[in-house]
mmCIF file of C-alpha atoms in Angstrom:
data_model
loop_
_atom_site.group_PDB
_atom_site.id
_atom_site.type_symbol
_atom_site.label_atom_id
_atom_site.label_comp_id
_atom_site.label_asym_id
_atom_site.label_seq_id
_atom_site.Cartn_x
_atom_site.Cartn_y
_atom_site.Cartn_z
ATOM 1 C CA UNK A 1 0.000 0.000 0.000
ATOM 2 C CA UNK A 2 1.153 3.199 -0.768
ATOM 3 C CA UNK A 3 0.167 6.767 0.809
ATOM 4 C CA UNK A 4 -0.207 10.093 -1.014
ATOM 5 C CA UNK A 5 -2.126 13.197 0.833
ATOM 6 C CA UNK A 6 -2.594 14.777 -2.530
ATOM 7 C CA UNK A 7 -5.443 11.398 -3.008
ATOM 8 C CA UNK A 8 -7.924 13.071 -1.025
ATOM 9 C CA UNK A 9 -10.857 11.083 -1.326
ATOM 10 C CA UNK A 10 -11.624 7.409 0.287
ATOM 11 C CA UNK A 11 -11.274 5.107 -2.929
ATOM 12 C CA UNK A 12 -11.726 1.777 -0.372
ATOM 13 C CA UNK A 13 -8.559 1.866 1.693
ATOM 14 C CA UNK A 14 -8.877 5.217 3.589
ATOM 15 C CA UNK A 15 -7.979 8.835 2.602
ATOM 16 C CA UNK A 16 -4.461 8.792 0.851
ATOM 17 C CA UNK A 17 -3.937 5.358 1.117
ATOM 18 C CA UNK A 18 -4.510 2.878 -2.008
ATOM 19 C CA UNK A 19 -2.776 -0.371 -3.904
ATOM 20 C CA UNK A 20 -0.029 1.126 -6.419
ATOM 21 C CA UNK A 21 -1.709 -0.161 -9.554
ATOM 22 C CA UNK A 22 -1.010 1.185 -12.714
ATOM 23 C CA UNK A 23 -4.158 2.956 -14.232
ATOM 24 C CA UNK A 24 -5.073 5.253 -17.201
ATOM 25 C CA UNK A 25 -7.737 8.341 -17.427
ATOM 26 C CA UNK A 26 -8.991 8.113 -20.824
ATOM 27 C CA UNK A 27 -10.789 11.952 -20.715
ATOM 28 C CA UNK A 28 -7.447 13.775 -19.691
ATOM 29 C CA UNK A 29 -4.957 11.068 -21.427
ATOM 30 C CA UNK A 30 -3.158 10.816 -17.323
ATOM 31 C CA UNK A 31 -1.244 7.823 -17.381
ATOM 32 C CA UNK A 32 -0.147 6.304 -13.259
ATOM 33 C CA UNK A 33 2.183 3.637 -13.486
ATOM 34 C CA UNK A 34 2.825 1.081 -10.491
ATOM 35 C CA UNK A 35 6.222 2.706 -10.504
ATOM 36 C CA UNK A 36 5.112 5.820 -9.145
ATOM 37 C CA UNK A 37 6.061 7.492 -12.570
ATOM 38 C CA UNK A 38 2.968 9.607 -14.211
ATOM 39 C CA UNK A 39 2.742 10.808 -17.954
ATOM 40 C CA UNK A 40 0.321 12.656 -20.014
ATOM 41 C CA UNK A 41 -0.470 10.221 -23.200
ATOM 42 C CA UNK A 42 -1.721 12.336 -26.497
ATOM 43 C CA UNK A 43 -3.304 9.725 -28.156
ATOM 44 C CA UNK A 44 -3.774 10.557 -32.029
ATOM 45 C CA UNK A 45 -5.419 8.138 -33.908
ATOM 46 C CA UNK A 46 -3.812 4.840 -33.447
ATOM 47 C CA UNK A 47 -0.820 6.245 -32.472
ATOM 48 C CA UNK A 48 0.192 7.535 -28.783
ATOM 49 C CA UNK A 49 2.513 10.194 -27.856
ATOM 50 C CA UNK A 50 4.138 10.516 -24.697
ATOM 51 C CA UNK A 51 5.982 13.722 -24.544
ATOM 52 C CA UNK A 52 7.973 13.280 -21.325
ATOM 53 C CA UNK A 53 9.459 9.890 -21.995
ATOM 54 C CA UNK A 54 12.819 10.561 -22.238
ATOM 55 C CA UNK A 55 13.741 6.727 -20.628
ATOM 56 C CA UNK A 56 12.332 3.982 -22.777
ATOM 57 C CA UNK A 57 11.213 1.923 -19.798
ATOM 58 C CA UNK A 58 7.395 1.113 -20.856
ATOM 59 C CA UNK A 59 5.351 1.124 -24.407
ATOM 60 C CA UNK A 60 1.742 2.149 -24.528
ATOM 61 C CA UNK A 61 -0.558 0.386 -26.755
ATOM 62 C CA UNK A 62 -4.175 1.094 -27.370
ATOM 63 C CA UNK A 63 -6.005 -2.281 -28.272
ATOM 64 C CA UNK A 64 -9.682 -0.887 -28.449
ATOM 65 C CA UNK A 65 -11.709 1.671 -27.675
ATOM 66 C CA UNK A 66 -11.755 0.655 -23.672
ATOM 67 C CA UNK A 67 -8.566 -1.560 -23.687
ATOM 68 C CA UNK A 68 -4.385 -0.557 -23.392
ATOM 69 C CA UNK A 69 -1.734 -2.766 -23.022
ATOM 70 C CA UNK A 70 1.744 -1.140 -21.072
ATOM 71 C CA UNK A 71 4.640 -3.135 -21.796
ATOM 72 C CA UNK A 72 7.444 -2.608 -19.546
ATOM 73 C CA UNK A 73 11.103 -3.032 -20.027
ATOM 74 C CA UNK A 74 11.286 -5.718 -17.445
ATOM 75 C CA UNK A 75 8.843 -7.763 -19.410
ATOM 76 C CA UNK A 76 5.426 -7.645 -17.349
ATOM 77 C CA UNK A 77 2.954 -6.554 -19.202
ATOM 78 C CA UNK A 78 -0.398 -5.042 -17.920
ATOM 79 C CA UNK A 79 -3.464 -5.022 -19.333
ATOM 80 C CA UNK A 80 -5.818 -2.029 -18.799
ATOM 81 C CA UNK A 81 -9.864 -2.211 -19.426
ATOM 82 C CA UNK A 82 -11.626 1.068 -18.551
ATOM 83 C CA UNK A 83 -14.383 -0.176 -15.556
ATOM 84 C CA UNK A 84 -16.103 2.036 -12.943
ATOM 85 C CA UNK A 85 -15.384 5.886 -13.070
ATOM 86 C CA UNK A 86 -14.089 5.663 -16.713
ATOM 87 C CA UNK A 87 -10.523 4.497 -15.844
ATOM 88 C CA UNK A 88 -8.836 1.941 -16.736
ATOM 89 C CA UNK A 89 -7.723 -0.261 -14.491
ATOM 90 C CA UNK A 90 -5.057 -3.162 -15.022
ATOM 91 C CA UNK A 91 -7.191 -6.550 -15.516
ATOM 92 C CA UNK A 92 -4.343 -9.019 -15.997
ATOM 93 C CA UNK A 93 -0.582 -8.849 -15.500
ATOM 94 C CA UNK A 94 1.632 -11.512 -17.066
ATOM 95 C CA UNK A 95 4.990 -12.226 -16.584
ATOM 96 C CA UNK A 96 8.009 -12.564 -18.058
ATOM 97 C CA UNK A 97 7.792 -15.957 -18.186
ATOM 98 C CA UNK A 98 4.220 -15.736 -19.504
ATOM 99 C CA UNK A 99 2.571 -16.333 -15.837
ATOM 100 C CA UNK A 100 -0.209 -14.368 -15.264
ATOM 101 C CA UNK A 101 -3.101 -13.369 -12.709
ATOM 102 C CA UNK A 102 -6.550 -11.470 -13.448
ATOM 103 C CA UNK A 103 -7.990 -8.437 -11.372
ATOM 104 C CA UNK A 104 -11.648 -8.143 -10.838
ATOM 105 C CA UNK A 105 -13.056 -5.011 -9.333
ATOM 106 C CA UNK A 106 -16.185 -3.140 -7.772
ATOM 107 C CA UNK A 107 -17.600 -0.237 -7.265
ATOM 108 C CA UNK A 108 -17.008 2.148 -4.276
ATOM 109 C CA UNK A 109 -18.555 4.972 -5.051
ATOM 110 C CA UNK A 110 -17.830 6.301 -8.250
ATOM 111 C CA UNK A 111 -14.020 4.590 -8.270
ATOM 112 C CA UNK A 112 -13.028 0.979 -9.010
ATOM 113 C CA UNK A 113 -11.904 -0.782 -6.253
ATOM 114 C CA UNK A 114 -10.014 -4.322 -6.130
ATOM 115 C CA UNK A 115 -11.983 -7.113 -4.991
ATOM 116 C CA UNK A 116 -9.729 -9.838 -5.833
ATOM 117 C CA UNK A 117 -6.823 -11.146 -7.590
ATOM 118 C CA UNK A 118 -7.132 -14.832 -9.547
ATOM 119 C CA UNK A 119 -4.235 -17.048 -10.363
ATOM 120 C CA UNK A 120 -4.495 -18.098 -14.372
ATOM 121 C CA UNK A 121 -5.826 -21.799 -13.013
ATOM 122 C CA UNK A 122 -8.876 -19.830 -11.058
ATOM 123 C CA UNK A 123 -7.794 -20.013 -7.484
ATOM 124 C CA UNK A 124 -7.890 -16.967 -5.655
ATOM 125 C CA UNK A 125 -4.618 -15.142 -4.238
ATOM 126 C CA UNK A 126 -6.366 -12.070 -2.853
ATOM 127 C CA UNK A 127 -9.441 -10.904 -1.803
ATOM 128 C CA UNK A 128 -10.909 -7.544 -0.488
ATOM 129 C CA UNK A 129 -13.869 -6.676 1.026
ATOM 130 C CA UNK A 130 -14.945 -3.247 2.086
ATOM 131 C CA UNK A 131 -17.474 -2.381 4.749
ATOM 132 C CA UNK A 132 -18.668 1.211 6.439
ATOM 133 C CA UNK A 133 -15.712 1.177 8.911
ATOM 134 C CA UNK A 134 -13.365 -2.144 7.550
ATOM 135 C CA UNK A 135 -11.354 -2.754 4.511
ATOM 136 C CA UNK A 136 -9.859 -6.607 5.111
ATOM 137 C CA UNK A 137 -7.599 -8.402 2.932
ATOM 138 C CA UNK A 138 -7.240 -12.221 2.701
ATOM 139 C CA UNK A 139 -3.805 -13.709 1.803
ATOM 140 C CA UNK A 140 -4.517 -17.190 0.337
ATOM 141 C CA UNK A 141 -8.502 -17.311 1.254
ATOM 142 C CA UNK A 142 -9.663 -21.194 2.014
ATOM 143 C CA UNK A 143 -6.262 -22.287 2.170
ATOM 144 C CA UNK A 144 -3.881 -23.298 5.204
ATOM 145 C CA UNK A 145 -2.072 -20.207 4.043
ATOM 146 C CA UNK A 146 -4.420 -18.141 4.596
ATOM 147 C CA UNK A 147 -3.474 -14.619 6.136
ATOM 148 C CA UNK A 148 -6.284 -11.614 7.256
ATOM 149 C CA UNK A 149 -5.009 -8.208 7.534
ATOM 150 C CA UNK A 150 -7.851 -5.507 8.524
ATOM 151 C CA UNK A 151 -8.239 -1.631 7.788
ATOM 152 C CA UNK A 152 -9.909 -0.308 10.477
ATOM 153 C CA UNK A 153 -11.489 3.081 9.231
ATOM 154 C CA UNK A 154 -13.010 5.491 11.071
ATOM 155 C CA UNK A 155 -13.922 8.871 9.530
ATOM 156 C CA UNK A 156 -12.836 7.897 6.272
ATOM 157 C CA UNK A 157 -9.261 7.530 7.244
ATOM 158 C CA UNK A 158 -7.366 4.603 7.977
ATOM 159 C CA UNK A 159 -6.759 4.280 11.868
ATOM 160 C CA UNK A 160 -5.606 1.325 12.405
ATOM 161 C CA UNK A 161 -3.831 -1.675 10.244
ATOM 162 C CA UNK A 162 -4.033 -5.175 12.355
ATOM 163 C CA UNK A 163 -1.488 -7.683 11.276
ATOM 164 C CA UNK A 164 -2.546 -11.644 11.195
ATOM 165 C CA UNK A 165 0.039 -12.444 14.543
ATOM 166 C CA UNK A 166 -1.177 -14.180 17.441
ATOM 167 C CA UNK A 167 -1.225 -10.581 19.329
ATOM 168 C CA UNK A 168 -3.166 -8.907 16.536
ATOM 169 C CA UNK A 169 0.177 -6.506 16.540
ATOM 170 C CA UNK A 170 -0.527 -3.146 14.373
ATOM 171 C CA UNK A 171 -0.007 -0.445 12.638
ATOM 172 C CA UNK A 172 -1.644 3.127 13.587
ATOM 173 C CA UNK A 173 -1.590 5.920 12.348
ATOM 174 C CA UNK A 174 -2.371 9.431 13.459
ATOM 175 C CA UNK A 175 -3.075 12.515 10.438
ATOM 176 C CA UNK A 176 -3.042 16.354 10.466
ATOM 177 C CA UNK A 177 -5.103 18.544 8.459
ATOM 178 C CA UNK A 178 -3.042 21.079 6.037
ATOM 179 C CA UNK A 179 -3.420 23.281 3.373
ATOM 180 C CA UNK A 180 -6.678 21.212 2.560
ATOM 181 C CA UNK A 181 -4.618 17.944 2.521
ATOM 182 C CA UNK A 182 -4.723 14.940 5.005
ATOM 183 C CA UNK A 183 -1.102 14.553 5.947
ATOM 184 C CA UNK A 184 0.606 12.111 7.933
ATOM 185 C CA UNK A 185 1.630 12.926 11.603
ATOM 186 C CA UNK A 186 2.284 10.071 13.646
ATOM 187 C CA UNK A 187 3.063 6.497 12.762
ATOM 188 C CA UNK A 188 3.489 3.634 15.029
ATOM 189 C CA UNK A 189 5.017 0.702 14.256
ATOM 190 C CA UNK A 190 4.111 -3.656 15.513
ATOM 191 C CA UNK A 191 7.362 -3.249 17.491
ATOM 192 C CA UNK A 192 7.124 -0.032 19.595
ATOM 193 C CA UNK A 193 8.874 2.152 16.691
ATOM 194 C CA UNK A 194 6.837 5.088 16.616
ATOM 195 C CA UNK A 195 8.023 8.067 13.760
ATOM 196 C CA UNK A 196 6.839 11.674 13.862
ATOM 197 C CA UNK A 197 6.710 14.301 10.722
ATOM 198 C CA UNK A 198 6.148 17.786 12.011
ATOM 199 C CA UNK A 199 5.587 19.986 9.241
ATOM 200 C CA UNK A 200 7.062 23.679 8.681
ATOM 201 C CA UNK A 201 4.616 26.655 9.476
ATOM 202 C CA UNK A 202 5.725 27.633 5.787
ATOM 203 C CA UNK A 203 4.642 25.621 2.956
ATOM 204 C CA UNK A 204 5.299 24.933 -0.870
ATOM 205 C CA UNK A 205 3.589 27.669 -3.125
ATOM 206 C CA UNK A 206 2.381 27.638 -6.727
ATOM 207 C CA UNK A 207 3.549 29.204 -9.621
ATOM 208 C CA UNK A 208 0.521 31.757 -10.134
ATOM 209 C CA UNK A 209 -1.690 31.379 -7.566
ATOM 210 C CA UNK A 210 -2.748 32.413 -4.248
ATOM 211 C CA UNK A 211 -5.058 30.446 -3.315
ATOM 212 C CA UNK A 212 -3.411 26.632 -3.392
ATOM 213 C CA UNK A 213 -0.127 25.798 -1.375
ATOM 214 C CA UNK A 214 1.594 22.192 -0.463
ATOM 215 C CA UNK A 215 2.540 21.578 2.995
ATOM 216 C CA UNK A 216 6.347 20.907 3.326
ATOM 217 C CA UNK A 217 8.164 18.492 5.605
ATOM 218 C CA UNK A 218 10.140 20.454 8.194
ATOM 219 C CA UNK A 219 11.242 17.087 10.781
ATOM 220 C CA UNK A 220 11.064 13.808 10.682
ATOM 221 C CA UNK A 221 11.863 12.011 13.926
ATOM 222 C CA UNK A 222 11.885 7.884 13.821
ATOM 223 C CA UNK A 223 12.162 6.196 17.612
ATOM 224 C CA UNK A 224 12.843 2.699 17.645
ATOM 225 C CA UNK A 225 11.971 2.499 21.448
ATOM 226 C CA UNK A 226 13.149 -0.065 23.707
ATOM 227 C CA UNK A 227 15.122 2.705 24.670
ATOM 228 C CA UNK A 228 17.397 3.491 21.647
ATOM 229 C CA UNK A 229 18.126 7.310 20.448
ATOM 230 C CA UNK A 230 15.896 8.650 18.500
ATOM 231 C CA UNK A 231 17.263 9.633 14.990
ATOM 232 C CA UNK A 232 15.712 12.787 13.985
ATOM 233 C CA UNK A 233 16.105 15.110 10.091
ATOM 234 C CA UNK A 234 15.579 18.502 9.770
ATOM 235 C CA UNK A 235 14.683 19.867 6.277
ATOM 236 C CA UNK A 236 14.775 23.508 4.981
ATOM 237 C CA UNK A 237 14.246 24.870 1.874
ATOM 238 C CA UNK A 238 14.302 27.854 -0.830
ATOM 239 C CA UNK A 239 17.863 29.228 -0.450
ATOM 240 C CA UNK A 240 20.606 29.770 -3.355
ATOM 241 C CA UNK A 241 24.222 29.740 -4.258
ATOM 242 C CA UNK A 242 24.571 33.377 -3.123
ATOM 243 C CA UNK A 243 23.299 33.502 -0.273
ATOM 244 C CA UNK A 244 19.923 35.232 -0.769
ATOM 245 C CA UNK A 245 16.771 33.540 0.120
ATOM 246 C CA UNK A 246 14.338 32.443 -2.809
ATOM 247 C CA UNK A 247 10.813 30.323 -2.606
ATOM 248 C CA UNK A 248 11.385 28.382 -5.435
ATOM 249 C CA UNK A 249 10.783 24.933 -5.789
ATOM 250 C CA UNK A 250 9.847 21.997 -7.387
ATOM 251 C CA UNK A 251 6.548 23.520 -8.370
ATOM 252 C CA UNK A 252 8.172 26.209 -10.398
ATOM 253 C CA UNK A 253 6.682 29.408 -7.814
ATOM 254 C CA UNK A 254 8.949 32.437 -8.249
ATOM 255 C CA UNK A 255 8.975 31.450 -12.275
ATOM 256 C CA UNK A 256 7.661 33.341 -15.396
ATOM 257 C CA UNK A 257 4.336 30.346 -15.411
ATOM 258 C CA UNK A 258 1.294 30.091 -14.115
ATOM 259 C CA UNK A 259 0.256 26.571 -12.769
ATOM 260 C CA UNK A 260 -2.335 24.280 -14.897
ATOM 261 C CA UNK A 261 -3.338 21.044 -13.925
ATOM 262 C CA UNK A 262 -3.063 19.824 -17.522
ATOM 263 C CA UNK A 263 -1.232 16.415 -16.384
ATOM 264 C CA UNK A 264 2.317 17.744 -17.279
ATOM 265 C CA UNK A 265 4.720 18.856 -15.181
ATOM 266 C CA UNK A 266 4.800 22.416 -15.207
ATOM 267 C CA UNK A 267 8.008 23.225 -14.599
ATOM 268 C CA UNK A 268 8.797 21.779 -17.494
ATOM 269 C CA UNK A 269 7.313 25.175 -19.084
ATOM 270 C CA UNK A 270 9.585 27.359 -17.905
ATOM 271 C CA UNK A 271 12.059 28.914 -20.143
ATOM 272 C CA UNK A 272 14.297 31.025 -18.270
ATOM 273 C CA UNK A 273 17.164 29.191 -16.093
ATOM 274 C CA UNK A 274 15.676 27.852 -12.992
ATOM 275 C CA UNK A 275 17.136 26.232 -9.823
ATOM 276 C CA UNK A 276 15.695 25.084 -6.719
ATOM 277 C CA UNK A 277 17.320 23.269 -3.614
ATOM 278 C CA UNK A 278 16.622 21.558 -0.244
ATOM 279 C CA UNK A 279 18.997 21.180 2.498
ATOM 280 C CA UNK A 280 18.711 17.890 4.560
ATOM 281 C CA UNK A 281 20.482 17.513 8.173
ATOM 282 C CA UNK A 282 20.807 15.073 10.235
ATOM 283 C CA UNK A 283 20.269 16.169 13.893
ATOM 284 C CA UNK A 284 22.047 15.100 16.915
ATOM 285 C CA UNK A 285 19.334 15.917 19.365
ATOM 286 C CA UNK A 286 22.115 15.214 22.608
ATOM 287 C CA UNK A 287 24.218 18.000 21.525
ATOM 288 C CA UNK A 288 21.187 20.141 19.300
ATOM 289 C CA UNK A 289 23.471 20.135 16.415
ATOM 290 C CA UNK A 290 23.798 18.855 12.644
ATOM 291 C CA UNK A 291 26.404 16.290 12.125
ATOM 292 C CA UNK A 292 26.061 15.535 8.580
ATOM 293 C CA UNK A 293 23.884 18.133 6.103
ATOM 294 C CA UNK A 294 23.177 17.771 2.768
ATOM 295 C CA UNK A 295 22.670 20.743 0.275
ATOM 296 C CA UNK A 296 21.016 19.636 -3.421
ATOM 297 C CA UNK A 297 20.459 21.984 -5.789
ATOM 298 C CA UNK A 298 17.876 20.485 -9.028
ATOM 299 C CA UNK A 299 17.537 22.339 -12.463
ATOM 300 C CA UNK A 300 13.964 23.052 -14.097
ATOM 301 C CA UNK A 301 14.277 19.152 -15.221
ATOM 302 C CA UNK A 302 14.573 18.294 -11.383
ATOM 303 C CA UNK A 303 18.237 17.126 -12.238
ATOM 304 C CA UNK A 304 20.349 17.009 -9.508
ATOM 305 C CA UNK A 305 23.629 19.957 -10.793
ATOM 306 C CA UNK A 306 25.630 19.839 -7.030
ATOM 307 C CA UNK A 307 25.033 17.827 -3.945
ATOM 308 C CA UNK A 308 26.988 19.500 -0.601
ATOM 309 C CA UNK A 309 27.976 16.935 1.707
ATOM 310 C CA UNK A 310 29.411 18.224 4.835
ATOM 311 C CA UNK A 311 30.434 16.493 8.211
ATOM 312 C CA UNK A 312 30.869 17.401 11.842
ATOM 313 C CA UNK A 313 31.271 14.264 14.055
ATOM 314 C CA UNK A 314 32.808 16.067 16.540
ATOM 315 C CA UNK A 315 32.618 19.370 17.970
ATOM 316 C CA UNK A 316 36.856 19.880 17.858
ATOM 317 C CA UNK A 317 37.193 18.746 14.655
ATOM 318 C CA UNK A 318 37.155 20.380 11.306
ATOM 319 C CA UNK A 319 34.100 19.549 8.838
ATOM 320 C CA UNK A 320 34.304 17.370 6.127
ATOM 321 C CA UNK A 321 32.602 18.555 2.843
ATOM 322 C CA UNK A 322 32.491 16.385 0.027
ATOM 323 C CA UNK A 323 30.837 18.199 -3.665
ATOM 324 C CA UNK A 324 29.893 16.408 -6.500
ATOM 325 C CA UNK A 325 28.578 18.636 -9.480
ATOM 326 C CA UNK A 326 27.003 17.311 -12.560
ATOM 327 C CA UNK A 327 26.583 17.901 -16.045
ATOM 328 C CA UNK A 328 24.027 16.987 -18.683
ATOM 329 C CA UNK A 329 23.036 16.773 -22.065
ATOM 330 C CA UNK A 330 20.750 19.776 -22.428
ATOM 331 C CA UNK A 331 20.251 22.146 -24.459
ATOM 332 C CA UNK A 332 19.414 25.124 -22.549
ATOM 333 C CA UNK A 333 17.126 26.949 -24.857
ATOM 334 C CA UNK A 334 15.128 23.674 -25.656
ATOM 335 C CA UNK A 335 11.992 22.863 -23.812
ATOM 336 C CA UNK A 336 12.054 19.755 -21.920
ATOM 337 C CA UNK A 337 10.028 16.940 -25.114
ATOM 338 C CA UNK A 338 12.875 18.848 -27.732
ATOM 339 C CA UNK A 339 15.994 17.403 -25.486
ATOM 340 C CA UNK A 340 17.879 14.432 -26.356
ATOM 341 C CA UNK A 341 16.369 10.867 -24.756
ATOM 342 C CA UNK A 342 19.936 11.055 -23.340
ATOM 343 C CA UNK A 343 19.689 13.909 -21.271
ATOM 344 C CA UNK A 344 18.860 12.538 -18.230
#
């Protein structure tokens, strides 16, 4: 399972939280891959365009008017039929080695959601069944196998995730509302680890707007308990090489755009040189002190040109710093679809 505050809405597994499947909007052409990648597809007659594929990791086939095939460069390929909501949602995966397992699916709402997962001889591998306040999964139903994890959701967001061990050991989760997202605040883990993200009282801003921001992580904190030191980052953001604070980041605010949801990335679109950066340290909470911090500064591509590495493991001793800069085949005038596939 995967979480992602931007998914607002309960699609079966809670707010944020669903299965990474692959699936493809036919109305806007937004293509979500399992991998976490996302494309816009222009599909023009037969033929489908993906302007942002620089990598050739995946092909895109349409089959019929409410079928696509994605063939990936590792050799699964899925098989997308469009189902509840209009999308299409992957109905059989095969293998490599020409294996495969078929995805059925009902409706919640107005979104498909997975209600089980057949192996190619019929028996069932996975099934999912969603009440008012329960999502539970079942590993191997019928068999000796068989495993029950349960979604307890309250609210419409997940609470709780109990674990099929003899002390029903869990998961749980605790949120915060920002910006108009559900982010996570609070985590705790089957074996007393409990992890913290407090979030900074500035957040992300669009290119163009005033009216839409993204919250932005300002400390993570991870305990393992049993009574180990907590290790605890600190993030900050928005400054440049010379010294002079800037807001821009990976959103493209402080450009020459204005933001469109249009299913590219906008800052793609800008034309004028464009860098933003993030600074990363890790925190020796004993001492209230960084001992290792990370400066990366990313082009309008998000390509990474310099990464800072210094260290301070002790307070008498000098700092390390270690810089690694990095160039790239781009053409600087070019927008992002007229650079070389190598460019990345």
């Amino acid at each position: 399972m995967n979480f992602n505050p931007l998914n607002g809405a309960d699609s079966g597994f809670g707010k944020g939280w669903n299965l990474q499947l692959s699936q493809f909007n036919p109305s806007n052409g937004k293509l979500a891959l399992y991998t976490g990648e996302v494309f816009k597809v222009n599909i023009e007659d037969e033929n489908t365009v993906i302007p942002e594929k620089k990598i050739d990791s995946f092909h895109f086939h349409v089959l019929d008017n409410n079928r696509y095939r994605v063939e990936h460069k590792s050799g699964l390929v899925e098989i997308l039929k469009v189902g509840q909501g209009q999308l299409a949602m992957p109905v059989q995966l095969i293998s490599p080695q020409g294996h495969s397992v078929k995805l059925n699916y009902e409706a919640f709402g107005t979104d498909p959601l997975l209600s089980s997962i057949n192996n190619a001889d019929g028996s069932q591998l996975l099934t999912l069944v969603r009440t008012a306040n329960e999502m539970k999964l079942t590993l191997h139903p019928g068999t000796a196998c068989e495993s029950v994890f349960v979604l307890s959701i309250i609210g419409g967001e997940t609470q709780t995730i109990v674990l099929p061990t003899h002390d029903s050991a869990s998961w749980r989760f605790v949120y915060r509302f920002l910006s108009g997202l559900t982010c996570l605040e609070h985590v705790y883990t089957p074996t007393a680890g409990h992890e913290t993200v407090s979030y900074s009282g500035k957040p992300h801003y669009f290119p163009g707007l005033t009216n839409r921001s993204l919250p932005r992580v300002a400390k993570h904190t991870r305990d393992p308990g049993f009574g180990q030191p907590a290790i605890e980052t600190r993030y900050s953001y928005g400054s440049n090489e010379s010294g002079n604070t800037n807001d821009h980041n990976f959103l493209g605010y402080g450009s020459d755009i204005a933001w469109n949801d249009d299913g590219l990335d906008n800052l793609y679109k800008v034309k004028s040189s464009y860098e933003y950066e993030t600074q990363e340290h890790l925190w020796d909470v004993s001492s209230d002190r960084a001992v290792r911090s990370t400066r990366r500064v990313f082009n309008r591509f998000h390509l990474i040109l310099r990464e800072e590495v210094r260290h301070k493991a002790l307070l008498e001793s000098d700092d390390t710093l270690l810089v690694t800069e990095t160039e790239y085949y781009i053409d600087p005038l070019a927008d992002f679809k007229d650079q070389p596939n190598y460019c990345q």
